Amino acid sequence: CLLRMHLQQATPEPIDTTMKIIAATISLLLPATNAFSPQLATAGRSSFRPIFSTALSSSSYLDNLSSVSTSSSFTATDEQATEILDSTFRRTVSSTANTPSSVPVMSKLSLNEADILANGVIDNVKRNEFPPIVVTVVDRQANILVQKRMDDVCHAAFPEFSYAKAFTCVTMGVSSREFRDKYTATNDAAKIGQMNSMMAISKMAAFPGGVLLRNGDNEIIGAIGVSGAAGDEDEYVALNSAWESGLPLETMPKEHSCTTVKSP
């Protein structure tokens, strides 16, 4: 609006002050234009993160505006002012569209972030009309950050199962499904015996429902464990919660295997 007013006024005064105000405004507003990958709308999403940044800098925008004539002999109509602004914005977006995203890397899961993930799991369960579950979110040391139990969970062991799945992810560096598959894929009795021994010694779970969480540097920062529905459903709600959270997370597995999804 300030620039439009300036363009529509024949004034010999310098526009430095106006530009500074515009620059401050742009620096606050333009980060909201971040674009997100279209792949996030499909199964197999690894995270909900910008694939490129259109958080344009105010200096870049104003550099393009510098080519606009603002001499005292130029007075823009409302349509001309709009076209100047639109054209300048398009040029600036085009020049920065391939700039790598500056999304910060998460060093750890906070209590608030863990709560967002747990609430997301419960929301996904309700949307898909799955049986009530228990969700556990742990940090990189497998300490519980958040554990929530939905009403009418029918089994007292589900909180322990939920934690065991998350614990397995963090300690083994894979999802609980992948932990199972690693030792059972070849039906090798020795490997299956090894897996059973590991589960007996520590609280591990060799069934789906545990999702490993990594940051942008591929470092483990935590896990989500879900128990109460079918294994594929447990895993799906954990994955979808991470994908929908808006947090810069990479998940393992990267795709869900659930065939009973009603509301993706």
Coordinates of C-alpha atoms in Angstrom, one line a residue:
C1 CA 0.0 0.0 0.0
L2 CA 2.8 2.4 0.8
L3 CA 4.5 1.8 -2.5
R4 CA 1.2 2.1 -4.4
M5 CA 0.7 5.5 -2.7
H6 CA 4.2 6.6 -3.6
L7 CA 3.8 5.6 -7.2
Q8 CA 0.5 7.4 -7.5
Q9 CA 2.0 10.7 -6.1
A10 CA 4.1 12.9 -8.2
T11 CA 6.7 13.8 -5.6
P12 CA 10.3 14.9 -5.9
E13 CA 11.0 13.7 -2.4
P14 CA 13.4 10.7 -2.0
I15 CA 11.8 7.4 -1.2
D16 CA 14.4 6.0 1.2
T17 CA 12.1 6.2 4.2
T18 CA 9.2 4.6 2.3
M19 CA 11.5 1.8 1.0
K20 CA 12.7 1.1 4.5
I21 CA 9.2 0.7 5.8
I22 CA 8.4 -1.5 2.8
A23 CA 11.5 -3.6 3.4
A24 CA 10.6 -4.2 7.0
T25 CA 7.1 -5.3 6.1
I26 CA 8.2 -7.6 3.3
S27 CA 10.7 -9.3 5.6
L28 CA 7.9 -10.2 7.9
L29 CA 5.3 -11.2 5.3
L30 CA 7.1 -13.0 2.6
P31 CA 8.3 -16.0 4.6
A32 CA 4.6 -17.1 4.7
T33 CA 4.9 -17.8 0.9
N34 CA 7.0 -20.9 1.4
A35 CA 6.1 -23.6 -1.0
F36 CA 5.8 -27.3 -0.1
S37 CA 6.5 -30.4 -2.1
P38 CA 3.5 -31.9 -4.0
Q39 CA 4.8 -35.3 -3.0
L40 CA 3.6 -34.6 0.6
A41 CA 0.1 -35.3 -0.6
T42 CA 0.8 -38.9 -1.3
A43 CA 1.9 -42.0 0.6
G44 CA 5.6 -42.2 1.1
R45 CA 6.1 -38.7 2.4
S46 CA 9.2 -38.5 4.6
S47 CA 8.4 -35.1 6.1
F48 CA 6.4 -31.9 5.8
R49 CA 9.2 -29.6 4.8
P50 CA 9.8 -26.9 2.1
I51 CA 11.7 -28.2 -0.9
F52 CA 12.8 -24.7 -1.8
S53 CA 12.6 -21.3 -0.2
T54 CA 10.5 -18.4 -1.4
A55 CA 11.1 -16.6 1.8
L56 CA 12.3 -13.7 -0.2
S57 CA 14.6 -11.1 1.3
S58 CA 13.4 -7.5 1.4
S59 CA 16.7 -6.4 -0.2
S60 CA 16.1 -8.8 -3.2
Y61 CA 12.6 -7.4 -3.6
L62 CA 13.8 -3.8 -3.4
D63 CA 16.6 -4.5 -5.8
N64 CA 14.0 -5.4 -8.4
L65 CA 12.0 -2.4 -7.5
S66 CA 14.9 -0.1 -8.2
S67 CA 14.4 -0.6 -11.9
V68 CA 10.9 1.0 -11.6
S69 CA 10.8 4.7 -12.5
T70 CA 10.0 6.8 -9.5
S71 CA 10.9 10.2 -10.9
S72 CA 8.7 13.2 -10.1
S73 CA 7.3 13.2 -13.6
F74 CA 5.8 9.7 -13.2
T75 CA 2.4 9.2 -11.7
A76 CA 0.9 5.6 -11.8
T77 CA -2.7 4.7 -12.0
D78 CA -4.0 2.1 -9.6
E79 CA -3.8 -0.5 -12.4
Q80 CA -0.2 0.5 -13.2
A81 CA 0.8 0.4 -9.6
T82 CA -0.7 -3.1 -9.2
E83 CA 1.1 -4.3 -12.3
I84 CA 4.5 -2.9 -11.1
L85 CA 4.1 -4.6 -7.7
D86 CA 3.0 -7.9 -9.2
S87 CA 5.7 -7.9 -11.9
T88 CA 8.4 -7.1 -9.3
F89 CA 7.3 -9.9 -7.0
R90 CA 7.2 -12.4 -9.8
R91 CA 10.8 -11.5 -10.9
T92 CA 12.0 -11.8 -7.3
V93 CA 10.3 -15.2 -6.8
S94 CA 11.8 -16.4 -10.1
S95 CA 15.3 -15.4 -9.1
T96 CA 15.1 -17.1 -5.7
A97 CA 13.0 -20.2 -6.5
N98 CA 16.0 -22.5 -6.5
T99 CA 17.5 -21.2 -3.3
P100 CA 18.0 -24.1 -0.8
S101 CA 15.6 -24.1 2.1
S102 CA 16.9 -22.6 5.4
V103 CA 14.7 -24.7 7.6
P104 CA 16.6 -25.2 10.9
V105 CA 17.7 -28.7 11.8
M106 CA 16.1 -30.0 15.0
S107 CA 18.7 -31.0 17.6
K108 CA 16.1 -32.6 19.9
L109 CA 12.5 -33.1 20.5
S110 CA 11.0 -30.7 22.9
L111 CA 8.0 -31.4 25.2
N112 CA 5.8 -29.2 23.1
E113 CA 6.8 -31.0 19.8
A114 CA 6.3 -34.4 21.4
D115 CA 2.8 -33.3 22.5
I116 CA 2.0 -32.1 18.9
L117 CA 3.0 -35.5 17.6
A118 CA 1.0 -37.4 20.3
N119 CA -2.1 -35.2 19.6
G120 CA -1.6 -35.8 15.9
V121 CA -1.7 -39.6 16.4
I122 CA -5.0 -39.4 18.4
D123 CA -6.5 -37.1 15.8
N124 CA -5.6 -39.6 13.0
V125 CA -7.1 -42.5 15.0
K126 CA -10.4 -40.6 15.4
R127 CA -10.5 -39.5 11.8
N128 CA -10.1 -43.1 10.6
E129 CA -12.3 -44.6 13.3
F130 CA -9.6 -47.0 14.5
P131 CA -9.8 -48.6 17.9
P132 CA -8.5 -46.4 20.8
I133 CA -4.8 -46.5 21.3
V134 CA -1.9 -45.5 23.6
V135 CA 0.8 -43.3 22.0
T136 CA 4.3 -42.8 23.5
V137 CA 6.8 -40.3 22.2
V138 CA 10.4 -40.7 23.3
D139 CA 13.6 -38.7 22.9
R140 CA 16.9 -39.9 21.5
Q141 CA 17.7 -41.7 24.8
A142 CA 14.3 -43.5 24.7
N143 CA 13.1 -41.4 27.7
I144 CA 9.4 -40.8 27.6
L145 CA 8.4 -37.2 26.8
V146 CA 4.7 -37.8 26.3
Q147 CA 2.4 -40.8 26.8
K148 CA -1.3 -40.5 26.2
R149 CA -4.0 -43.1 26.6
M150 CA -7.3 -42.7 24.8
D151 CA -10.6 -43.4 26.6
D152 CA -11.7 -47.0 26.5
V153 CA -8.3 -48.6 25.7
C154 CA -9.1 -52.2 26.5
H155 CA -5.8 -53.7 27.5
A156 CA -3.6 -52.6 30.4
A157 CA -0.5 -53.8 28.5
F158 CA -0.9 -51.3 25.6
P159 CA 1.1 -48.5 27.4
E160 CA 4.0 -51.0 27.7
F161 CA 3.6 -52.2 24.1
S162 CA 3.5 -48.6 22.9
Y163 CA 6.7 -47.7 24.8
A164 CA 8.4 -51.0 23.6
K165 CA 7.9 -50.0 20.0
A166 CA 9.3 -46.5 20.5
F167 CA 12.2 -48.0 22.5
T168 CA 13.0 -50.5 19.8
C169 CA 13.2 -47.7 17.2
V170 CA 15.7 -45.6 19.1
T171 CA 17.9 -48.4 20.3
M172 CA 18.0 -50.3 17.0
G173 CA 17.9 -47.3 14.6
V174 CA 15.1 -48.7 12.6
S175 CA 11.3 -48.9 12.8
S176 CA 9.8 -51.7 14.8
R177 CA 8.5 -53.3 11.6
E178 CA 12.1 -53.2 10.1
F179 CA 13.5 -54.7 13.3
R180 CA 11.1 -57.7 12.9
D181 CA 11.8 -58.1 9.2
K182 CA 15.6 -58.0 9.7
Y183 CA 15.5 -61.1 11.8
T184 CA 12.5 -63.0 10.2
A185 CA 12.8 -62.3 6.5
T186 CA 14.9 -65.4 5.8
N187 CA 13.1 -67.6 8.4
D188 CA 16.5 -68.4 9.8
A189 CA 16.0 -70.1 13.2
A190 CA 19.2 -68.7 14.6
K191 CA 18.2 -65.1 13.8
I192 CA 14.7 -65.6 15.1
G193 CA 16.2 -67.0 18.3
Q194 CA 18.5 -63.9 18.5
M195 CA 15.5 -61.6 18.1
N196 CA 13.6 -63.4 20.8
S197 CA 16.5 -63.2 23.2
M198 CA 16.8 -59.4 22.6
M199 CA 13.1 -58.9 23.3
A200 CA 13.4 -61.0 26.5
I201 CA 16.4 -59.1 27.8
S202 CA 15.1 -55.6 27.0
K203 CA 11.8 -54.0 26.2
M204 CA 11.7 -54.4 22.5
A205 CA 8.8 -55.1 20.2
A206 CA 9.0 -56.9 16.9
F207 CA 5.8 -55.7 15.3
P208 CA 4.6 -52.6 13.5
G209 CA 3.7 -49.4 15.3
G210 CA 7.0 -47.9 16.1
V211 CA 8.2 -45.0 13.9
L212 CA 11.8 -43.7 14.1
L213 CA 12.3 -39.9 13.8
R214 CA 15.4 -38.3 12.3
N215 CA 16.3 -34.7 11.7
G216 CA 17.6 -33.1 8.5
D217 CA 21.2 -34.3 9.3
N218 CA 20.0 -37.9 9.6
E219 CA 20.5 -37.9 13.3
I220 CA 18.1 -39.9 15.5
I221 CA 16.1 -37.5 17.7
G222 CA 13.3 -39.7 18.9
A223 CA 10.5 -42.1 18.1
I224 CA 6.7 -42.6 18.2
G225 CA 5.2 -45.8 19.5
V226 CA 1.5 -46.6 19.1
S227 CA -0.5 -49.7 20.3
G228 CA -4.2 -50.5 20.4
A229 CA -5.2 -50.9 16.8
A230 CA -3.9 -53.3 14.2
G231 CA -0.2 -53.1 13.6
D232 CA -0.5 -51.4 10.2
E233 CA -3.0 -48.9 11.7
D234 CA -0.7 -48.1 14.6
E235 CA 2.2 -47.4 12.3
Y236 CA 0.0 -45.4 9.9
V237 CA -1.2 -42.9 12.5
A238 CA 2.3 -42.4 13.9
L239 CA 3.6 -41.8 10.4
N240 CA 0.8 -39.5 9.4
S241 CA 1.1 -37.5 12.6
A242 CA 4.8 -36.8 11.8
W243 CA 4.0 -35.9 8.2
E244 CA 1.2 -33.5 9.2
S245 CA 3.0 -31.9 12.1
G246 CA 5.0 -29.4 10.0
L247 CA 8.1 -30.4 11.9
P248 CA 11.3 -31.0 9.9
L249 CA 11.4 -34.7 10.5
E250 CA 12.4 -37.7 8.5
T251 CA 10.5 -40.9 9.2
M252 CA 11.4 -44.6 9.1
P253 CA 9.6 -46.3 7.5
K254 CA 9.0 -43.7 4.7
E255 CA 5.8 -45.3 3.5
H256 CA 2.8 -46.8 5.3
S257 CA 1.3 -50.2 4.7
C258 CA -2.2 -49.6 6.0
T259 CA -5.1 -50.7 3.8
T260 CA -7.9 -49.5 6.1
V261 CA -7.3 -45.8 5.9
K262 CA -10.6 -43.9 5.7
S263 CA -9.5 -40.3 6.0
P264 CA -5.9 -39.7 4.9

